């Protein structure tokens, strides 16, 4: 995409599964969204080669164009600071780090803090973590926030979870 590469990236998540058919879904529109970053995290396309021969290319989040500019699509977010995974053996600490990353990308997107509504999809490496992760997320988001928990192979073997979501403000 040349000079416009960074501006043309979409919010995206890709996780593995235990089997079954591949599932791909996407939203498309007539106007491009506005890419949002996270100052706590390196842009994924700039990750060092140690994470693989080719860096992933996605936006941390994408704010929808008018008239839906109060909607933010947030890519799979994990316990990563800079480009390094954090809290390898502590699921609760990974949840808390991931929550800090979600808050930062929401803040940097310009979506107003008041009246925020999250819709979350949580990918868990180990299904046995669902109760503890759900309890921690309920402490933060309350019981009314829709959450879908799925067992999946997340982006790095040392990470227990990724969270993607849609944030609206109104």
PDB file of N, CA and C in Angstrom, residues 2 7 12 14 19 26 29-31 36 61 64 74 84 105 132 142-143 151 162 164:
ATOM      1  N   UNK A   2       2.140   1.130  -0.034  1.00  0.00           N
ATOM      2  CA  UNK A   2       2.995   2.299  -0.140  1.00  0.00           C
ATOM      3  C   UNK A   2       2.900   3.225   1.048  1.00  0.00           C
ATOM      4  N   UNK A   7      -2.378   3.869   7.317  1.00  0.00           N
ATOM      5  CA  UNK A   7      -3.746   4.385   7.352  1.00  0.00           C
ATOM      6  C   UNK A   7      -4.761   3.423   6.768  1.00  0.00           C
ATOM      7  N   UNK A  12      -8.245  -5.923  13.551  1.00  0.00           N
ATOM      8  CA  UNK A  12      -8.328  -7.339  13.196  1.00  0.00           C
ATOM      9  C   UNK A  12      -7.853  -8.207  14.353  1.00  0.00           C
ATOM     10  N   UNK A  14      -6.838 -12.574  14.887  1.00  0.00           N
ATOM     11  CA  UNK A  14      -6.709 -13.895  14.282  1.00  0.00           C
ATOM     12  C   UNK A  14      -6.258 -14.850  15.378  1.00  0.00           C
ATOM     13  N   UNK A  19     -10.103 -27.111  15.910  1.00  0.00           N
ATOM     14  CA  UNK A  19     -10.561 -27.823  14.720  1.00  0.00           C
ATOM     15  C   UNK A  19     -11.786 -27.156  14.149  1.00  0.00           C
ATOM     16  N   UNK A  26     -16.200  -9.934   8.598  1.00  0.00           N
ATOM     17  CA  UNK A  26     -15.694  -8.575   8.480  1.00  0.00           C
ATOM     18  C   UNK A  26     -16.850  -7.619   8.249  1.00  0.00           C
ATOM     19  N   UNK A  29     -17.418  -0.692   4.685  1.00  0.00           N
ATOM     20  CA  UNK A  29     -18.184   0.532   4.528  1.00  0.00           C
ATOM     21  C   UNK A  29     -17.681   1.349   3.355  1.00  0.00           C
ATOM     22  N   UNK A  30     -18.374   2.396   3.040  1.00  0.00           N
ATOM     23  CA  UNK A  30     -18.008   3.260   1.916  1.00  0.00           C
ATOM     24  C   UNK A  30     -16.858   4.205   2.251  1.00  0.00           C
ATOM     25  N   UNK A  31     -16.718   4.548   3.530  1.00  0.00           N
ATOM     26  CA  UNK A  31     -15.685   5.496   3.955  1.00  0.00           C
ATOM     27  C   UNK A  31     -14.720   4.799   4.906  1.00  0.00           C
ATOM     28  N   UNK A  36      -6.582   4.001  15.381  1.00  0.00           N
ATOM     29  CA  UNK A  36      -6.157   4.412  16.721  1.00  0.00           C
ATOM     30  C   UNK A  36      -4.990   3.546  17.160  1.00  0.00           C
ATOM     31  N   UNK A  61      -6.969  -0.352  16.815  1.00  0.00           N
ATOM     32  CA  UNK A  61      -8.409  -0.094  16.827  1.00  0.00           C
ATOM     33  C   UNK A  61      -8.742   0.786  15.629  1.00  0.00           C
ATOM     34  N   UNK A  64     -15.055   4.154  13.641  1.00  0.00           N
ATOM     35  CA  UNK A  64     -15.937   4.177  12.472  1.00  0.00           C
ATOM     36  C   UNK A  64     -16.101   5.610  11.951  1.00  0.00           C
ATOM     37  N   UNK A  74     -12.065  -2.628  18.335  1.00  0.00           N
ATOM     38  CA  UNK A  74     -10.779  -2.862  18.983  1.00  0.00           C
ATOM     39  C   UNK A  74     -10.273  -4.252  18.626  1.00  0.00           C
ATOM     40  N   UNK A  84       6.823  -6.659  24.122  1.00  0.00           N
ATOM     41  CA  UNK A  84       7.096  -7.827  24.961  1.00  0.00           C
ATOM     42  C   UNK A  84       5.865  -8.281  25.738  1.00  0.00           C
ATOM     43  N   UNK A 105      -6.183   2.400  24.438  1.00  0.00           N
ATOM     44  CA  UNK A 105      -6.613   2.526  23.042  1.00  0.00           C
ATOM     45  C   UNK A 105      -7.965   3.228  22.974  1.00  0.00           C
ATOM     46  N   UNK A 132     -12.204 -17.428  36.546  1.00  0.00           N
ATOM     47  CA  UNK A 132     -11.408 -16.354  37.154  1.00  0.00           C
ATOM     48  C   UNK A 132     -11.342 -15.128  36.247  1.00  0.00           C
ATOM     49  N   UNK A 142     -18.913  -4.739  34.997  1.00  0.00           N
ATOM     50  CA  UNK A 142     -20.245  -4.972  35.514  1.00  0.00           C
ATOM     51  C   UNK A 142     -20.916  -6.171  34.870  1.00  0.00           C
ATOM     52  N   UNK A 143     -22.122  -6.444  35.318  1.00  0.00           N
ATOM     53  CA  UNK A 143     -22.830  -7.639  34.861  1.00  0.00           C
ATOM     54  C   UNK A 143     -23.604  -7.421  33.569  1.00  0.00           C
ATOM     55  N   UNK A 151     -12.570 -20.653  23.680  1.00  0.00           N
ATOM     56  CA  UNK A 151     -11.279 -21.309  23.797  1.00  0.00           C
ATOM     57  C   UNK A 151     -10.562 -21.131  22.465  1.00  0.00           C
ATOM     58  N   UNK A 162      -6.625 -13.054  24.888  1.00  0.00           N
ATOM     59  CA  UNK A 162      -6.748 -11.830  24.089  1.00  0.00           C
ATOM     60  C   UNK A 162      -8.195 -11.383  24.238  1.00  0.00           C
ATOM     61  N   UNK A 164     -10.951  -8.774  22.294  1.00  0.00           N
ATOM     62  CA  UNK A 164     -11.320  -7.832  21.237  1.00  0.00           C
ATOM     63  C   UNK A 164     -12.699  -7.302  21.577  1.00  0.00           C
TER      64      UNK A 164
END
